[in-house]
CSV table of C-alpha atoms in Angstrom, one decimal:
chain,number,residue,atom,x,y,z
A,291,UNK,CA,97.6,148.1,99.6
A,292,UNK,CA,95.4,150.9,98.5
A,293,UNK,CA,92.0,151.6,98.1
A,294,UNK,CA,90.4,152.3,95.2
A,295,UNK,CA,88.0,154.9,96.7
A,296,UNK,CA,90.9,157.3,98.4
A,297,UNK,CA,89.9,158.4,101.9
A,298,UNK,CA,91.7,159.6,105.2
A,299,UNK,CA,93.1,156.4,105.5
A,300,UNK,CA,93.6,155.4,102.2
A,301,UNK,CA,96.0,158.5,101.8
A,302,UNK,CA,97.6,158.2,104.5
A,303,UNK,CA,98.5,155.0,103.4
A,304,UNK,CA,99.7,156.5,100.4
A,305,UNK,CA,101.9,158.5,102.3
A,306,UNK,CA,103.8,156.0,104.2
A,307,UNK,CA,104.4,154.0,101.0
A,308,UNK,CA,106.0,157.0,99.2
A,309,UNK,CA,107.9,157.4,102.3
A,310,UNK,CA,108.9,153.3,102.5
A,311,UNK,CA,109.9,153.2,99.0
A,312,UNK,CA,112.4,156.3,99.7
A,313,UNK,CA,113.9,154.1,102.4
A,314,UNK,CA,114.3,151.3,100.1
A,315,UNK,CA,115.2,152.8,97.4
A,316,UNK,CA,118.7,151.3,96.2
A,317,UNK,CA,118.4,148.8,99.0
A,318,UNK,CA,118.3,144.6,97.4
A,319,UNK,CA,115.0,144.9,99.0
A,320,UNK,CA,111.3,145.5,98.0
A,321,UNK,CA,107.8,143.9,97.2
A,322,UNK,CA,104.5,145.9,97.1
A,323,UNK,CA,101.3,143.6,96.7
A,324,UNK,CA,98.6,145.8,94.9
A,325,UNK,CA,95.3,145.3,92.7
A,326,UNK,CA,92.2,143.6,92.5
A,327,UNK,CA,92.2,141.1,94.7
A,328,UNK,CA,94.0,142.6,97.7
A,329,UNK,CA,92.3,143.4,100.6
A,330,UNK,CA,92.4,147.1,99.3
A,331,UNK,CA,93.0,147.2,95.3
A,332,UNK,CA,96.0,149.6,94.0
A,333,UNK,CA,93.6,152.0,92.0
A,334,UNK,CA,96.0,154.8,92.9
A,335,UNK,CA,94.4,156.8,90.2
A,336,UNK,CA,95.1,160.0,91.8
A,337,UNK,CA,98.5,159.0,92.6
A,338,UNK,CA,99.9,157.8,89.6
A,339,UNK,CA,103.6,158.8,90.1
A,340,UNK,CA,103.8,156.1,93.0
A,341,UNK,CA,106.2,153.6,91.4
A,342,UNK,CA,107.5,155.5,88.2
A,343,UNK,CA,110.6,154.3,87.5
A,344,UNK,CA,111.4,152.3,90.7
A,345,UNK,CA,113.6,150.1,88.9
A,346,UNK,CA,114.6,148.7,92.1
A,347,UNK,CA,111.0,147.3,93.9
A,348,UNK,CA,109.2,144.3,92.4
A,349,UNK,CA,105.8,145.2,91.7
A,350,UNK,CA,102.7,142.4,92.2
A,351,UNK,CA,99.4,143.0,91.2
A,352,UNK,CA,96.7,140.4,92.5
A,353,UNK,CA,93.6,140.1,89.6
A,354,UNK,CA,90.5,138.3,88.7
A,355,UNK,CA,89.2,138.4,92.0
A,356,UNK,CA,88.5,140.8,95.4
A,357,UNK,CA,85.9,140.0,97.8
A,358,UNK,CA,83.1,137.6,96.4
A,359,UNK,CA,83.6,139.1,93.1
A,360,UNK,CA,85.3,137.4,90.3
A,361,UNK,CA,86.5,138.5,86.9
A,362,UNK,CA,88.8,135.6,85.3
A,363,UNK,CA,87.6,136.1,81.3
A,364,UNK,CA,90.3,137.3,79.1
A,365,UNK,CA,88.4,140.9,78.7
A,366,UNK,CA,88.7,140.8,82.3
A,367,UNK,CA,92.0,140.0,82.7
A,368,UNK,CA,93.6,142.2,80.1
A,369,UNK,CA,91.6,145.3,81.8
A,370,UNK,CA,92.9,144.6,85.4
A,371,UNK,CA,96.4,144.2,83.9
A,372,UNK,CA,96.2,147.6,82.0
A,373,UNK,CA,94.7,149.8,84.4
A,374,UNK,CA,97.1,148.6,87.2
A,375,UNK,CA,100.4,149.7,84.4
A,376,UNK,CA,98.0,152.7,84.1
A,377,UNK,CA,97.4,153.7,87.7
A,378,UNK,CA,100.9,152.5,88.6
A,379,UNK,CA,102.2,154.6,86.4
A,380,UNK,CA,105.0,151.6,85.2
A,381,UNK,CA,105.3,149.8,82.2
A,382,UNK,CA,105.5,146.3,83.1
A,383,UNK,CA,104.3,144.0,86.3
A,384,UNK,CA,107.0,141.8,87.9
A,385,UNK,CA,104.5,139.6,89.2
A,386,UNK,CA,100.8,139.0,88.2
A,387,UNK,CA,99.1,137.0,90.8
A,388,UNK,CA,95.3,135.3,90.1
A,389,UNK,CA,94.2,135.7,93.5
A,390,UNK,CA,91.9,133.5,95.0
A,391,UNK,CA,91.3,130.9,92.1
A,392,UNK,CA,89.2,127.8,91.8
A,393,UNK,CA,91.0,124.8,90.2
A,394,UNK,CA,89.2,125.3,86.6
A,395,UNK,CA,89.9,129.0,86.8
A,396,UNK,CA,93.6,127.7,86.9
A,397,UNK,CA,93.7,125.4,84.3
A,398,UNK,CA,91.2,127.7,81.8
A,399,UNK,CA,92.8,127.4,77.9
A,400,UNK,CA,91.4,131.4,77.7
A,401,UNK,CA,93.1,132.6,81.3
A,402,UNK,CA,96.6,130.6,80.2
A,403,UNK,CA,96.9,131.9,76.8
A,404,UNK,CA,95.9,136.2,78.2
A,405,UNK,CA,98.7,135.7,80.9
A,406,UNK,CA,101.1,133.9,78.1
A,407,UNK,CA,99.6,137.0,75.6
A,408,UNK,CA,100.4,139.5,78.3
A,409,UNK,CA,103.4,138.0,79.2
A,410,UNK,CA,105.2,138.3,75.3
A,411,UNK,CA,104.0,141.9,75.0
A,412,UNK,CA,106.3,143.0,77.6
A,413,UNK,CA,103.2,143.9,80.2
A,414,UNK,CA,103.9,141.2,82.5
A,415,UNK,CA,107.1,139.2,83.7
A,416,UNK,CA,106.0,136.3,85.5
A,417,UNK,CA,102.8,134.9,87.1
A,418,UNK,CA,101.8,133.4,89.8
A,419,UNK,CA,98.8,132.5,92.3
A,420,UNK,CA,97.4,133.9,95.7
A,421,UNK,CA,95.4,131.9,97.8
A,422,UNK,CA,93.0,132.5,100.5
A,423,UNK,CA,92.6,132.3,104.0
A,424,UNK,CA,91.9,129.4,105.7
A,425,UNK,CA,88.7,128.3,104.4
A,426,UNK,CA,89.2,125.1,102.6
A,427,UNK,CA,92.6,123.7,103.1
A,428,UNK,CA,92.8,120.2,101.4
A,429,UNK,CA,91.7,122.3,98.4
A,430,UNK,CA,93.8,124.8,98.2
A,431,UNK,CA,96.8,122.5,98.9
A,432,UNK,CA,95.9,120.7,95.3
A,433,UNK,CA,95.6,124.5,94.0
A,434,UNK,CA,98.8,125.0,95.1
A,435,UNK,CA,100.3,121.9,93.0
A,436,UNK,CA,98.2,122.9,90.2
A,437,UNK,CA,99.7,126.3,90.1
A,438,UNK,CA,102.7,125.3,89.7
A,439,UNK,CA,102.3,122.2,87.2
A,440,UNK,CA,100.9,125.2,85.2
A,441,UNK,CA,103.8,127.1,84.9
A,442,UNK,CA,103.1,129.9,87.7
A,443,UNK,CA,106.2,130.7,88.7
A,444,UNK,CA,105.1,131.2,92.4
A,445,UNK,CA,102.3,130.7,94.9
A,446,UNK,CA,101.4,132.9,98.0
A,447,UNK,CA,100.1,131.1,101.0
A,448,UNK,CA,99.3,131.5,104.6
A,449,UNK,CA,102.0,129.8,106.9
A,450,UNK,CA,103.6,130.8,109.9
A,451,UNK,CA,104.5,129.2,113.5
A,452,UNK,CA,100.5,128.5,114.2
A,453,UNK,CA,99.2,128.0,110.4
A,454,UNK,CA,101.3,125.3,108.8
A,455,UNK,CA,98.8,123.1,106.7
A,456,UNK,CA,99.6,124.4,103.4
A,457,UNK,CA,103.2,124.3,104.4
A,458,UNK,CA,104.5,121.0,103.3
A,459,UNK,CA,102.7,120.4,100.3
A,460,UNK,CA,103.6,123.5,98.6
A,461,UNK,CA,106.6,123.4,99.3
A,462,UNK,CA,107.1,119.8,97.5
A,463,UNK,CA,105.8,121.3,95.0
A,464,UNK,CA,107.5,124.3,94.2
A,465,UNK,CA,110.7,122.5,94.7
A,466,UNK,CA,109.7,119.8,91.7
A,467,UNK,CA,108.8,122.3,89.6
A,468,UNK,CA,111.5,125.2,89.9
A,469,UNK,CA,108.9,127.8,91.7
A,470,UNK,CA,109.1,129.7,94.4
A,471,UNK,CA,106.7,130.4,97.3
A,472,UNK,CA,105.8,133.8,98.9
A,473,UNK,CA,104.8,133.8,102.7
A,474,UNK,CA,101.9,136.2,103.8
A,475,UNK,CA,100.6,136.3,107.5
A,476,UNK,CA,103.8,135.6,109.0
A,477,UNK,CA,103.0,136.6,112.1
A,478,UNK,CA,99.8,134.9,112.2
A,479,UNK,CA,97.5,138.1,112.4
A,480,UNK,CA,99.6,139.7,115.2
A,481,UNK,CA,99.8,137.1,117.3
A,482,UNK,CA,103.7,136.5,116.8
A,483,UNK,CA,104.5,140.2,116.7
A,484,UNK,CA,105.0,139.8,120.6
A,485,UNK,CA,102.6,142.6,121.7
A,486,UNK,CA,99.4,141.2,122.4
A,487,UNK,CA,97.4,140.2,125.6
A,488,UNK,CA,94.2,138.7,126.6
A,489,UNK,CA,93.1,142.3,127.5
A,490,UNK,CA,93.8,143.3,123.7
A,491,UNK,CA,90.8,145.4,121.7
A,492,UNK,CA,90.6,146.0,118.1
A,493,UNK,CA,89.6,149.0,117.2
A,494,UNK,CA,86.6,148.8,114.6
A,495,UNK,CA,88.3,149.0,111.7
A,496,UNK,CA,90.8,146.4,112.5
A,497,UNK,CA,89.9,143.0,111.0
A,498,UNK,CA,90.3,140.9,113.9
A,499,UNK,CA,87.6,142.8,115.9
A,500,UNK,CA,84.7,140.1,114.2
A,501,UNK,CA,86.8,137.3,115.3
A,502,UNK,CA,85.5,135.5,118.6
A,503,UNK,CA,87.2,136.4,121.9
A,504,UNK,CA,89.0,132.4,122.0
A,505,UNK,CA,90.9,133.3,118.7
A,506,UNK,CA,92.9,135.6,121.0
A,507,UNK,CA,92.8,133.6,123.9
A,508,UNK,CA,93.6,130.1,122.4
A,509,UNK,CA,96.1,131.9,120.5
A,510,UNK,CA,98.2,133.3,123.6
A,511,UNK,CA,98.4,129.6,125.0
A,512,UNK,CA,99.7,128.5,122.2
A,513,UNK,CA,102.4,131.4,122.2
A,514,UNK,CA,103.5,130.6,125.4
A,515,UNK,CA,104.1,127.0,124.1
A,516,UNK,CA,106.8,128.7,122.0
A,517,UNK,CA,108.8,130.6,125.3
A,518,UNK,CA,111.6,127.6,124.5
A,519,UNK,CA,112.4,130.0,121.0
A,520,UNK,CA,113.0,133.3,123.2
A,521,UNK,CA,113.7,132.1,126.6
A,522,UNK,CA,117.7,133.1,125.9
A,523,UNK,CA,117.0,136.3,125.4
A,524,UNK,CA,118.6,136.2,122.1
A,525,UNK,CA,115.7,136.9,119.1
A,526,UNK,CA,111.8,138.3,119.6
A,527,UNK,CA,108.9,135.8,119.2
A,528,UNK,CA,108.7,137.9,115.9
A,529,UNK,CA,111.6,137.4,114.7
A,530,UNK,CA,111.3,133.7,115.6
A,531,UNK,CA,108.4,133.7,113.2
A,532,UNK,CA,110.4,134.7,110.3
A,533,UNK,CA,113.7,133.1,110.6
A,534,UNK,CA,111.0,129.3,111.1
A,535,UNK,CA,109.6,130.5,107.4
A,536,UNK,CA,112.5,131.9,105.5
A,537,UNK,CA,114.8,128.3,106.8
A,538,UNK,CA,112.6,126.9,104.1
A,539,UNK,CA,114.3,126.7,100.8
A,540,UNK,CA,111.1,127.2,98.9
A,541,UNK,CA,110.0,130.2,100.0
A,542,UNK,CA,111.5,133.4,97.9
A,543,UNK,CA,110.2,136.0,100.2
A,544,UNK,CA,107.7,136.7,103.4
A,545,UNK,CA,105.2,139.5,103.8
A,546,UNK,CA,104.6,140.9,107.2
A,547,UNK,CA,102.1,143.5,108.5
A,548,UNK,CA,104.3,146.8,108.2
């Protein structure tokens, strides 16, 4: 995920995603979130060479929203579509995610018929819906259904060990109607990478430095509840984390914190 304002960090983060697609390269593997409405949008306009011709990595660009802004009108969506091909420097999406959306941003007769527009002049392959962090959970679970009783063709949630609400539902629903559901945070913000302790600090920068001191705390206690998954010595807590998401037919692919 890259920002659209390059920095010291930004291109540095440009640098280890050259480097990871070079590993991965001819490898079944690969899935690079980008765009509007990640955390960091993939404006790589200096870097446009990043995914030309990588043929073998799925490309997914999040749109219409990023932060508190919002841009679902077809101008809107057209313009995050072509200047993600643009800055990509690709010809077509694999996957073109609204991020964020409200029910009625969903269901809009303008934001169905851009993606279906889109989607027959070759710019897109399939869409599908990102939803947000754990803000409003009954709500997003009937976005979820929505989604997919719309015709996306996938839905990214939150779920892991600690976070399951969203779990259940979308997973019902993906499986009645032949989606397929992509797995962020599964390691629940660090917590089930194994490496933390209650005498953990965030650096500035890092995210989880605004969240209270009992996030980390509660959090541990709740780890050690799950000892019983590594007690044999046989797997991590991490990888515990992704073989509990990936037994779930539903889900088509996790993305960790690399």
């Amino acid at each position: 995920r890259v920002s659209s304002l390059p920095g010291k960090a930004e291109a540095e983060a440009l640098m280890r995603h050259d480097h990871f697609l070079e590993l991965i390269r001819g490898k079944p593997m690969g899935f690079k979130p980008t765009g509007a409405g990640t955390s960091c949008p993939g404006a790589m306009a200096d870097h446009p060479h990043v995914l030309v011709h990588a043929d073998d990595v799925d490309v997914s660009v999040a749109f219409g929203a990023r932060e508190r802004e919002q841009d679902y009108s077809a101008k809107g969506i057209r313009l995050q579509c072509e200047e993600s091909l643009k800055r990509l420097g690709t010809d077509v999406l694999d996957l073109f995610e609204a991020h964020n959306p409200r029910l009625g941003q969903l269901d809009r007769d303008d934001v169905l018929g851009t993606l279906e527009n889109l989607r027959d002049e070759g710019k897109i392959r399939h869409t599908g819906t990102s939803l947000g962090p754990k803000i409003d959970p009954a709500r997003q679970a009937d976005e979820a259904v929505v989604s997919f009783q719309r015709g996306y063709k996938s839905v990214m949630i939150i779920y892991n060990l600690l976070e399951q609400y969203l779990g259940p539902t979308t997973f019902q629903a993906a499986r009645e109607n032949g989606g397929g559901v992509l797995v962020r945070v599964p390691h629940s913000s660090g917590l089930l990478e194994g490496n933390l302790t209650a005498d953990t600090v965030f650096p500035k920068w890092d995210h989880r430095s605004h969240r209270p001191k009992e996030w980390l705390t509660d959090g541990l206690k709740k780890i050690d509840q799950l000892e019983f998954l590594t007690g044999s010595g046989s797997r991590t807590i991490g990888q515990a984390a992704l073989k509990y998401i990936l037994r779930e037919p539903a889900v088509i692919s996790t993305l960790p914190n690399i």
